[in-house]
């Protein structure tokens, strides 16, 4: 038996590690596309201004910006800070989720439980939002709609988790009609997809990419972003699975009932 | 249908554990918020933290300006 604190600290450490490596992946695959997008913006190719200083004035001309708060090289270093802190937060939340949900998962193997939860987290928190609102590089997007875009994004995230829950609930319900895996997987998958599709139809469409923005660059950036999050979740899943694994159940396990 | 207790590495969920868990998640969500969504309103550093973590924000798939 591990204590709550022990379980969470493991999650924080795994998250830090995963976040730093995701940062390295993002640096290699994503930074060139961010630089390219900023170059297009500075050349005046983009329809929307996205000043480095995030000036609230929409009139700010790209040509005569004031000194940016953080230089480009500072932002490249800040990338690692961002992914590391985000990884710590996700890793800790993942560990809490693991602790609360572990006994409801129908596997006796803690490693499989961690991997399954990470897969569910990736689908619900990354894939479902990504498919509805694929991320954009800097220099794309209207500052005026940031609140609407943020709320819509968070809604897709919540709906992604709800869809996972619906899928699991449906697959357990379907299990009473037969032992065959295809029944449970089919019904669970259908419930998950139906939830996601219904939500996609209701949520507002957001398309702010200027027609002049190169589609190849846009999708290269998006895949770099998806890859970064895939690295983050994969490492959280496998890292936590490795740390929580107890191949040899200790004798004290049955003794320490009141923890 | 409780899972077999053997090999399960977590403590049972008690009200006290649940309260600690919610507090922990709240703190961690605040951290995630600071990284991913704060426009300087909470961090009180102006836009410095926002700008510093700007590339990460975009590459983590979060909506930005
Ligand atoms: Zn921004």
mmCIF file of C-alpha atoms and ligand atoms in Angstrom:
data_model
loop_
_atom_site.group_PDB
_atom_site.id
_atom_site.type_symbol
_atom_site.label_atom_id
_atom_site.label_comp_id
_atom_site.label_asym_id
_atom_site.label_seq_id
_atom_site.Cartn_x
_atom_site.Cartn_y
_atom_site.Cartn_z
ATOM 1 C CA UNK A 1 0.000 0.000 0.000
ATOM 2 C CA UNK A 2 1.295 3.422 -0.897
ATOM 3 C CA UNK A 3 0.160 6.589 0.805
ATOM 4 C CA UNK A 4 -1.607 9.357 -1.055
ATOM 5 C CA UNK A 5 1.395 11.668 -0.740
ATOM 6 C CA UNK A 6 3.725 9.003 -2.067
ATOM 7 C CA UNK A 7 1.469 8.392 -5.067
ATOM 8 C CA UNK A 8 1.179 12.108 -5.865
ATOM 9 C CA UNK A 9 4.904 12.844 -5.492
ATOM 10 C CA UNK A 10 5.616 10.066 -7.979
ATOM 11 C CA UNK A 11 3.179 11.713 -10.369
ATOM 12 C CA UNK A 12 4.824 15.119 -9.957
ATOM 13 C CA UNK A 13 8.274 13.657 -10.661
ATOM 14 C CA UNK A 14 7.083 11.682 -13.663
ATOM 15 C CA UNK A 15 5.325 14.811 -14.927
ATOM 16 C CA UNK A 16 8.463 16.930 -14.577
ATOM 17 C CA UNK A 17 10.502 14.353 -16.479
ATOM 18 C CA UNK A 18 7.826 13.959 -19.165
ATOM 19 C CA UNK A 19 7.434 17.732 -19.469
ATOM 20 C CA UNK A 20 11.159 18.322 -19.994
ATOM 21 C CA UNK A 21 11.364 15.648 -22.697
ATOM 22 C CA UNK A 22 8.168 16.943 -24.323
ATOM 23 C CA UNK A 23 9.855 20.357 -24.288
ATOM 24 C CA UNK A 24 12.862 18.914 -26.096
ATOM 25 C CA UNK A 25 10.545 17.329 -28.674
ATOM 26 C CA UNK A 26 8.671 20.616 -29.071
ATOM 27 C CA UNK A 27 11.930 22.546 -29.398
ATOM 28 C CA UNK A 28 13.157 20.350 -32.240
ATOM 29 C CA UNK A 29 9.881 19.844 -34.114
ATOM 30 C CA UNK A 30 7.968 23.014 -33.271
ATOM 31 C CA UNK A 31 10.325 25.971 -32.914
ATOM 32 C CA UNK A 32 11.265 26.143 -36.635
ATOM 33 C CA UNK A 33 7.567 26.450 -37.510
ATOM 34 C CA UNK A 34 6.981 29.109 -34.860
ATOM 35 C CA UNK A 35 9.917 31.097 -36.256
ATOM 36 C CA UNK A 36 8.529 30.689 -39.768
ATOM 37 C CA UNK A 37 5.083 31.872 -38.656
ATOM 38 C CA UNK A 38 6.560 34.923 -36.928
ATOM 39 C CA UNK A 39 8.609 35.708 -40.028
ATOM 40 C CA UNK A 40 5.424 35.667 -42.097
ATOM 41 C CA UNK A 41 3.764 37.961 -39.578
ATOM 42 C CA UNK A 42 6.646 40.386 -39.619
ATOM 43 C CA UNK A 43 6.598 40.435 -43.397
ATOM 44 C CA UNK A 44 2.971 41.559 -43.080
ATOM 45 C CA UNK A 45 1.687 38.381 -44.668
ATOM 46 C CA UNK A 46 -0.819 37.565 -41.942
ATOM 47 C CA UNK A 47 -4.188 39.232 -41.750
ATOM 48 C CA UNK A 48 -4.126 39.623 -37.963
ATOM 49 C CA UNK A 49 -1.499 41.348 -35.910
ATOM 50 C CA UNK A 50 0.005 39.366 -33.094
ATOM 51 C CA UNK A 51 2.555 41.641 -31.549
ATOM 52 C CA UNK A 52 5.250 39.981 -29.477
ATOM 53 C CA UNK A 53 4.314 42.378 -26.707
ATOM 54 C CA UNK A 54 0.615 41.426 -26.890
ATOM 55 C CA UNK A 55 -0.259 45.049 -27.077
ATOM 56 C CA UNK A 56 -3.928 45.534 -26.327
ATOM 57 C CA UNK A 57 -4.073 48.103 -29.094
ATOM 58 C CA UNK A 58 -5.160 46.333 -32.262
ATOM 59 C CA UNK A 59 -3.703 49.209 -34.264
ATOM 60 C CA UNK A 60 -0.141 48.250 -33.380
ATOM 61 C CA UNK A 61 1.716 48.063 -36.644
ATOM 62 C CA UNK A 62 4.217 45.186 -36.855
ATOM 63 C CA UNK A 63 6.842 47.597 -38.148
ATOM 64 C CA UNK A 64 7.174 49.873 -35.116
ATOM 65 C CA UNK A 65 6.648 47.543 -32.150
ATOM 66 C CA UNK A 66 8.154 48.483 -28.837
ATOM 67 C CA UNK A 67 10.778 46.299 -27.190
ATOM 68 C CA UNK A 68 9.251 42.839 -26.544
ATOM 69 C CA UNK A 69 8.967 41.739 -22.908
ATOM 70 C CA UNK A 70 10.740 38.487 -23.648
ATOM 71 C CA UNK A 71 13.146 38.044 -26.526
ATOM 72 C CA UNK A 72 12.745 35.168 -28.971
ATOM 73 C CA UNK A 73 15.655 33.320 -27.379
ATOM 74 C CA UNK A 74 14.017 33.878 -23.987
ATOM 75 C CA UNK A 75 10.797 32.405 -25.340
ATOM 76 C CA UNK A 76 12.659 29.397 -26.682
ATOM 77 C CA UNK A 77 14.043 28.755 -23.201
ATOM 78 C CA UNK A 78 10.629 29.514 -21.702
ATOM 79 C CA UNK A 79 9.256 26.656 -23.776
ATOM 80 C CA UNK A 80 10.995 24.207 -21.437
ATOM 81 C CA UNK A 81 9.680 26.035 -18.382
ATOM 82 C CA UNK A 82 6.156 25.873 -19.802
ATOM 83 C CA UNK A 83 6.220 22.176 -20.692
ATOM 84 C CA UNK A 84 7.956 21.253 -17.407
ATOM 85 C CA UNK A 85 5.410 23.101 -15.237
ATOM 86 C CA UNK A 86 2.521 21.837 -17.344
ATOM 87 C CA UNK A 87 3.948 18.330 -17.051
ATOM 88 C CA UNK A 88 4.195 18.645 -13.268
ATOM 89 C CA UNK A 89 0.577 19.795 -13.090
ATOM 90 C CA UNK A 90 -0.667 17.030 -15.396
ATOM 91 C CA UNK A 91 1.458 14.377 -13.705
ATOM 92 C CA UNK A 92 0.102 15.308 -10.288
ATOM 93 C CA UNK A 93 -3.500 15.413 -11.477
ATOM 94 C CA UNK A 94 -2.928 12.090 -13.220
ATOM 95 C CA UNK A 95 -1.653 10.589 -9.967
ATOM 96 C CA UNK A 96 -4.690 11.859 -8.051
ATOM 97 C CA UNK A 97 -6.945 10.421 -10.745
ATOM 98 C CA UNK A 98 -5.098 7.122 -10.526
ATOM 99 C CA UNK A 99 -5.521 7.030 -6.754
ATOM 100 C CA UNK A 100 -9.237 7.798 -6.868
ATOM 101 C CA UNK A 101 -10.105 5.579 -9.836
ATOM 102 C CA UNK A 102 -7.721 2.669 -9.345
ATOM 103 C CA UNK A 103 -10.159 0.468 -7.455
ATOM 104 C CA UNK A 104 -12.839 0.985 -10.064
ATOM 105 C CA UNK A 105 -10.656 -0.231 -12.909
ATOM 106 C CA UNK A 106 -11.098 -3.892 -13.670
ATOM 107 C CA UNK A 107 -7.499 -4.930 -13.777
ATOM 108 C CA UNK A 108 -5.340 -6.367 -11.066
ATOM 109 C CA UNK A 109 -2.249 -4.855 -12.671
ATOM 110 C CA UNK A 110 -1.300 -1.354 -11.546
ATOM 111 C CA UNK A 111 0.870 -0.776 -14.617
ATOM 112 C CA UNK A 112 -1.968 -1.591 -17.002
ATOM 113 C CA UNK A 113 -4.219 0.672 -14.958
ATOM 114 C CA UNK A 114 -1.755 3.574 -15.330
ATOM 115 C CA UNK A 115 -1.334 2.997 -19.061
ATOM 116 C CA UNK A 116 -5.083 2.761 -19.574
ATOM 117 C CA UNK A 117 -5.684 5.995 -17.673
ATOM 118 C CA UNK A 118 -2.971 7.772 -19.655
ATOM 119 C CA UNK A 119 -4.476 6.563 -22.929
ATOM 120 C CA UNK A 120 -7.894 7.782 -21.800
ATOM 121 C CA UNK A 121 -6.375 11.117 -20.755
ATOM 122 C CA UNK A 122 -4.668 11.561 -24.111
ATOM 123 C CA UNK A 123 -7.851 10.832 -26.063
ATOM 124 C CA UNK A 124 -10.081 12.965 -23.821
ATOM 125 C CA UNK A 125 -7.812 15.904 -23.033
ATOM 126 C CA UNK A 126 -5.690 16.080 -26.191
ATOM 127 C CA UNK A 127 -7.255 14.303 -29.161
ATOM 128 C CA UNK A 128 -10.884 15.408 -28.738
ATOM 129 C CA UNK A 129 -9.971 19.121 -28.373
ATOM 130 C CA UNK A 130 -7.362 18.841 -31.166
ATOM 131 C CA UNK A 131 -9.800 17.497 -33.749
ATOM 132 C CA UNK A 132 -12.336 20.264 -33.109
ATOM 133 C CA UNK A 133 -9.948 23.161 -32.478
ATOM 134 C CA UNK A 134 -6.533 22.328 -33.949
ATOM 135 C CA UNK A 135 -3.896 24.644 -32.446
ATOM 136 C CA UNK A 136 -2.423 27.529 -34.384
ATOM 137 C CA UNK A 137 1.084 28.968 -34.394
ATOM 138 C CA UNK A 138 1.653 32.528 -33.189
ATOM 139 C CA UNK A 139 0.662 35.172 -35.729
ATOM 140 C CA UNK A 140 -2.621 33.382 -36.447
ATOM 141 C CA UNK A 141 -5.826 34.171 -34.658
ATOM 142 C CA UNK A 142 -7.832 37.200 -33.629
ATOM 143 C CA UNK A 143 -6.990 38.586 -30.146
ATOM 144 C CA UNK A 144 -10.602 39.738 -29.847
ATOM 145 C CA UNK A 145 -11.899 36.164 -29.728
ATOM 146 C CA UNK A 146 -9.431 34.778 -27.163
ATOM 147 C CA UNK A 147 -12.122 34.354 -24.486
ATOM 148 C CA UNK A 148 -14.520 32.579 -26.820
ATOM 149 C CA UNK A 149 -11.742 30.327 -28.103
ATOM 150 C CA UNK A 150 -10.526 29.506 -24.598
ATOM 151 C CA UNK A 151 -14.012 28.653 -23.315
ATOM 152 C CA UNK A 152 -14.739 26.498 -26.374
ATOM 153 C CA UNK A 153 -11.415 24.724 -25.971
ATOM 154 C CA UNK A 154 -12.051 23.990 -22.292
ATOM 155 C CA UNK A 155 -15.526 22.709 -23.197
ATOM 156 C CA UNK A 156 -14.027 20.229 -25.689
ATOM 157 C CA UNK A 157 -11.672 19.084 -22.952
ATOM 158 C CA UNK A 158 -14.497 18.459 -20.483
ATOM 159 C CA UNK A 159 -16.540 16.779 -23.221
ATOM 160 C CA UNK A 160 -13.558 14.595 -24.095
ATOM 161 C CA UNK A 161 -13.464 13.317 -20.522
ATOM 162 C CA UNK A 162 -17.248 12.876 -20.483
ATOM 163 C CA UNK A 163 -16.982 10.893 -23.719
ATOM 164 C CA UNK A 164 -14.422 8.572 -22.148
ATOM 165 C CA UNK A 165 -16.728 8.088 -19.176
ATOM 166 C CA UNK A 166 -19.683 7.420 -21.509
ATOM 167 C CA UNK A 167 -17.616 4.901 -23.448
ATOM 168 C CA UNK A 168 -16.550 3.017 -20.320
ATOM 169 C CA UNK A 169 -20.063 3.057 -18.853
ATOM 170 C CA UNK A 170 -21.562 1.817 -22.115
ATOM 171 C CA UNK A 171 -19.007 -0.945 -22.509
ATOM 172 C CA UNK A 172 -19.679 -2.175 -18.965
ATOM 173 C CA UNK A 173 -23.408 -2.079 -19.610
ATOM 174 C CA UNK A 174 -22.889 -4.036 -22.841
ATOM 175 C CA UNK A 175 -20.884 -6.680 -21.006
ATOM 176 C CA UNK A 176 -24.140 -8.181 -19.713
ATOM 177 C CA UNK A 177 -25.068 -9.166 -23.278
ATOM 178 C CA UNK A 178 -21.989 -11.262 -23.848
ATOM 179 C CA UNK A 179 -18.408 -11.880 -23.009
ATOM 180 C CA UNK A 180 -17.097 -11.267 -26.522
ATOM 181 C CA UNK A 181 -14.685 -8.308 -26.551
ATOM 182 C CA UNK A 182 -16.139 -6.895 -29.760
ATOM 183 C CA UNK A 183 -19.469 -6.293 -28.039
ATOM 184 C CA UNK A 184 -17.936 -4.236 -25.250
ATOM 185 C CA UNK A 185 -15.431 -2.445 -27.488
ATOM 186 C CA UNK A 186 -18.035 -1.768 -30.166
ATOM 187 C CA UNK A 187 -20.694 -0.396 -27.814
ATOM 188 C CA UNK A 188 -18.143 1.567 -25.767
ATOM 189 C CA UNK A 189 -16.518 3.036 -28.863
ATOM 190 C CA UNK A 190 -19.909 3.949 -30.323
ATOM 191 C CA UNK A 191 -20.943 5.759 -27.129
ATOM 192 C CA UNK A 192 -17.649 7.652 -27.055
ATOM 193 C CA UNK A 193 -17.905 8.662 -30.714
ATOM 194 C CA UNK A 194 -21.568 9.645 -30.425
ATOM 195 C CA UNK A 195 -20.792 11.958 -27.481
ATOM 196 C CA UNK A 196 -17.898 13.586 -29.335
ATOM 197 C CA UNK A 197 -19.770 14.026 -32.619
ATOM 198 C CA UNK A 198 -22.820 15.505 -30.882
ATOM 199 C CA UNK A 199 -20.600 17.970 -29.030
ATOM 200 C CA UNK A 200 -18.703 18.914 -32.192
ATOM 201 C CA UNK A 201 -21.996 19.748 -33.921
ATOM 202 C CA UNK A 202 -23.125 21.999 -31.066
ATOM 203 C CA UNK A 203 -19.838 23.806 -30.385
ATOM 204 C CA UNK A 204 -19.108 26.900 -32.488
ATOM 205 C CA UNK A 205 -16.813 26.626 -35.493
ATOM 206 C CA UNK A 206 -13.644 28.711 -35.193
ATOM 207 C CA UNK A 207 -11.623 29.351 -38.310
ATOM 208 C CA UNK A 208 -9.327 32.336 -38.025
ATOM 209 C CA UNK A 209 -6.432 31.203 -40.172
ATOM 210 C CA UNK A 210 -5.932 33.777 -42.916
ATOM 211 C CA UNK A 211 -6.245 32.303 -46.399
ATOM 212 C CA UNK A 212 -2.769 33.588 -47.161
ATOM 213 C CA UNK A 213 -1.160 31.508 -44.417
ATOM 214 C CA UNK A 214 0.722 28.509 -45.891
ATOM 215 C CA UNK A 215 -1.247 25.310 -45.226
ATOM 216 C CA UNK A 216 1.854 23.150 -45.066
ATOM 217 C CA UNK A 217 3.414 25.283 -42.350
ATOM 218 C CA UNK A 218 0.119 25.344 -40.467
ATOM 219 C CA UNK A 219 -0.162 21.552 -40.396
ATOM 220 C CA UNK A 220 3.507 20.998 -39.671
ATOM 221 C CA UNK A 221 3.025 23.178 -36.607
ATOM 222 C CA UNK A 222 -0.158 21.334 -35.635
ATOM 223 C CA UNK A 223 1.494 17.937 -35.863
ATOM 224 C CA UNK A 224 4.440 19.214 -33.822
ATOM 225 C CA UNK A 225 1.939 20.335 -31.187
ATOM 226 C CA UNK A 226 0.099 17.004 -31.252
ATOM 227 C CA UNK A 227 3.418 15.166 -31.071
ATOM 228 C CA UNK A 228 4.521 17.234 -28.083
ATOM 229 C CA UNK A 229 1.398 16.296 -26.179
ATOM 230 C CA UNK A 230 1.672 12.668 -27.295
ATOM 231 C CA UNK A 231 5.215 12.553 -25.892
ATOM 232 C CA UNK A 232 3.996 14.144 -22.659
ATOM 233 C CA UNK A 233 1.150 11.672 -22.134
ATOM 234 C CA UNK A 234 3.113 8.633 -23.286
ATOM 235 C CA UNK A 235 5.895 9.378 -20.826
ATOM 236 C CA UNK A 236 3.447 10.117 -18.005
ATOM 237 C CA UNK A 237 1.713 6.799 -18.692
ATOM 238 C CA UNK A 238 4.817 4.640 -18.981
ATOM 239 C CA UNK A 239 6.713 6.541 -16.288
ATOM 240 C CA UNK A 240 3.912 6.208 -13.779
ATOM 241 C CA UNK A 241 3.316 2.589 -14.761
ATOM 242 C CA UNK A 242 6.977 1.886 -14.009
ATOM 243 C CA UNK A 243 6.988 3.748 -10.688
ATOM 244 C CA UNK A 244 3.751 2.333 -9.346
ATOM 245 C CA UNK A 245 4.444 -1.240 -10.394
ATOM 246 C CA UNK A 246 4.802 -3.710 -7.559
ATOM 247 C CA UNK A 247 5.845 -6.993 -9.019
ATOM 248 C CA UNK A 248 6.545 -8.424 -5.591
ATOM 249 C CA UNK A 249 3.697 -7.608 -3.213
ATOM 250 C CA UNK A 250 5.313 -6.789 0.093
ATOM 251 C CA UNK A 251 4.310 -8.668 3.249
ATOM 252 C CA UNK A 252 3.426 -5.446 4.963
ATOM 253 C CA UNK A 253 0.671 -4.875 2.430
ATOM 254 C CA UNK A 254 -1.898 -6.946 4.298
ATOM 255 C CA UNK A 255 -0.717 -5.675 7.660
ATOM 256 C CA UNK A 256 -0.957 -1.978 6.906
ATOM 257 C CA UNK A 257 -4.725 -1.846 6.609
ATOM 258 C CA UNK A 258 -5.173 1.428 8.438
ATOM 259 C CA UNK A 259 -3.003 3.832 6.485
ATOM 260 C CA UNK B 1 -17.805 -5.059 -8.147
ATOM 261 C CA UNK B 2 -14.681 -4.274 -6.134
ATOM 262 C CA UNK B 3 -11.365 -5.082 -7.730
ATOM 263 C CA UNK B 4 -9.240 -7.634 -5.913
ATOM 264 C CA UNK B 5 -7.367 -5.870 -3.140
ATOM 265 C CA UNK B 6 -4.141 -7.745 -3.801
ATOM 266 C CA UNK B 7 -1.577 -5.851 -5.887
ATOM 267 C CA UNK B 8 -3.652 -2.700 -5.780
ATOM 268 C CA UNK B 9 -1.231 0.010 -4.733
ATOM 269 C CA UNK B 10 -3.631 2.705 -3.595
ATOM 270 C CA UNK B 11 -5.327 3.435 -0.270
ATOM 271 C CA UNK B 12 -9.116 3.199 -0.031
ATOM 272 C CA UNK B 13 -10.975 6.423 -0.792
ATOM 273 C CA UNK B 14 -12.095 8.009 2.469
ATOM 274 C CA UNK B 15 -13.722 11.445 2.889
ATOM 275 C CA UNK B 16 -10.417 12.743 4.246
ATOM 276 C CA UNK B 17 -8.489 11.378 1.278
ATOM 277 C CA UNK B 18 -11.065 12.853 -1.076
ATOM 278 C CA UNK B 19 -10.684 16.288 0.524
ATOM 279 C CA UNK B 20 -6.896 16.124 0.221
ATOM 280 C CA UNK B 21 -7.246 14.965 -3.375
ATOM 281 C CA UNK B 22 -9.536 17.862 -4.291
ATOM 282 C CA UNK B 23 -7.187 20.366 -2.667
ATOM 283 C CA UNK B 24 -4.230 18.896 -4.550
ATOM 284 C CA UNK B 25 -6.066 19.004 -7.865
ATOM 285 C CA UNK B 26 -7.093 22.606 -7.165
ATOM 286 C CA UNK B 27 -3.486 23.660 -6.591
ATOM 287 C CA UNK B 28 -2.271 21.819 -9.678
ATOM 288 C CA UNK B 29 -5.047 23.286 -11.826
ATOM 289 C CA UNK B 30 -3.913 26.736 -10.689
ATOM 290 C CA UNK B 31 -0.398 25.891 -11.856
ATOM 291 C CA UNK B 32 -1.735 24.639 -15.197
ATOM 292 C CA UNK B 33 -3.808 27.805 -15.466
ATOM 293 C CA UNK B 34 -0.751 30.002 -14.895
ATOM 294 C CA UNK B 35 1.128 28.184 -17.647
ATOM 295 C CA UNK B 36 -1.615 27.800 -20.183
ATOM 296 C CA UNK B 37 -4.270 30.477 -19.761
ATOM 297 C CA UNK B 38 -3.126 33.372 -17.595
ATOM 298 C CA UNK B 39 -3.002 36.713 -19.366
ATOM 299 C CA UNK B 40 -1.152 38.317 -16.477
ATOM 300 C CA UNK B 41 -4.272 38.716 -14.383
ATOM 301 C CA UNK B 42 -3.285 36.158 -11.748
ATOM 302 C CA UNK B 43 0.496 36.068 -12.019
ATOM 303 C CA UNK B 44 0.720 39.842 -11.347
ATOM 304 C CA UNK B 45 3.873 39.962 -13.447
ATOM 305 C CA UNK B 46 2.207 41.873 -16.226
ATOM 306 C CA UNK B 47 2.575 39.859 -19.392
ATOM 307 C CA UNK B 48 6.032 38.579 -18.505
ATOM 308 C CA UNK B 49 5.100 34.995 -17.626
ATOM 309 C CA UNK B 50 2.660 34.881 -20.520
ATOM 310 C CA UNK B 51 5.365 35.976 -22.929
ATOM 311 C CA UNK B 52 8.032 33.749 -21.416
ATOM 312 C CA UNK B 53 5.936 30.619 -21.847
ATOM 313 C CA UNK B 54 4.372 31.705 -25.115
ATOM 314 C CA UNK B 55 5.951 29.070 -27.378
ATOM 315 C CA UNK B 56 5.039 26.338 -24.909
ATOM 316 C CA UNK B 57 1.483 27.576 -24.757
ATOM 317 C CA UNK B 58 1.096 27.356 -28.524
ATOM 318 C CA UNK B 59 2.830 23.974 -28.785
ATOM 319 C CA UNK B 60 0.746 22.542 -25.942
ATOM 320 C CA UNK B 61 -2.308 23.230 -28.086
ATOM 321 C CA UNK B 62 -3.821 25.940 -25.904
ATOM 322 C CA UNK B 63 -5.639 28.832 -27.587
ATOM 323 C CA UNK B 64 -3.653 32.053 -27.587
ATOM 324 C CA UNK B 65 -3.923 35.484 -29.151
HETATM 325 ZN ZN1 LIG C 1 -0.475 35.011 -26.661
#
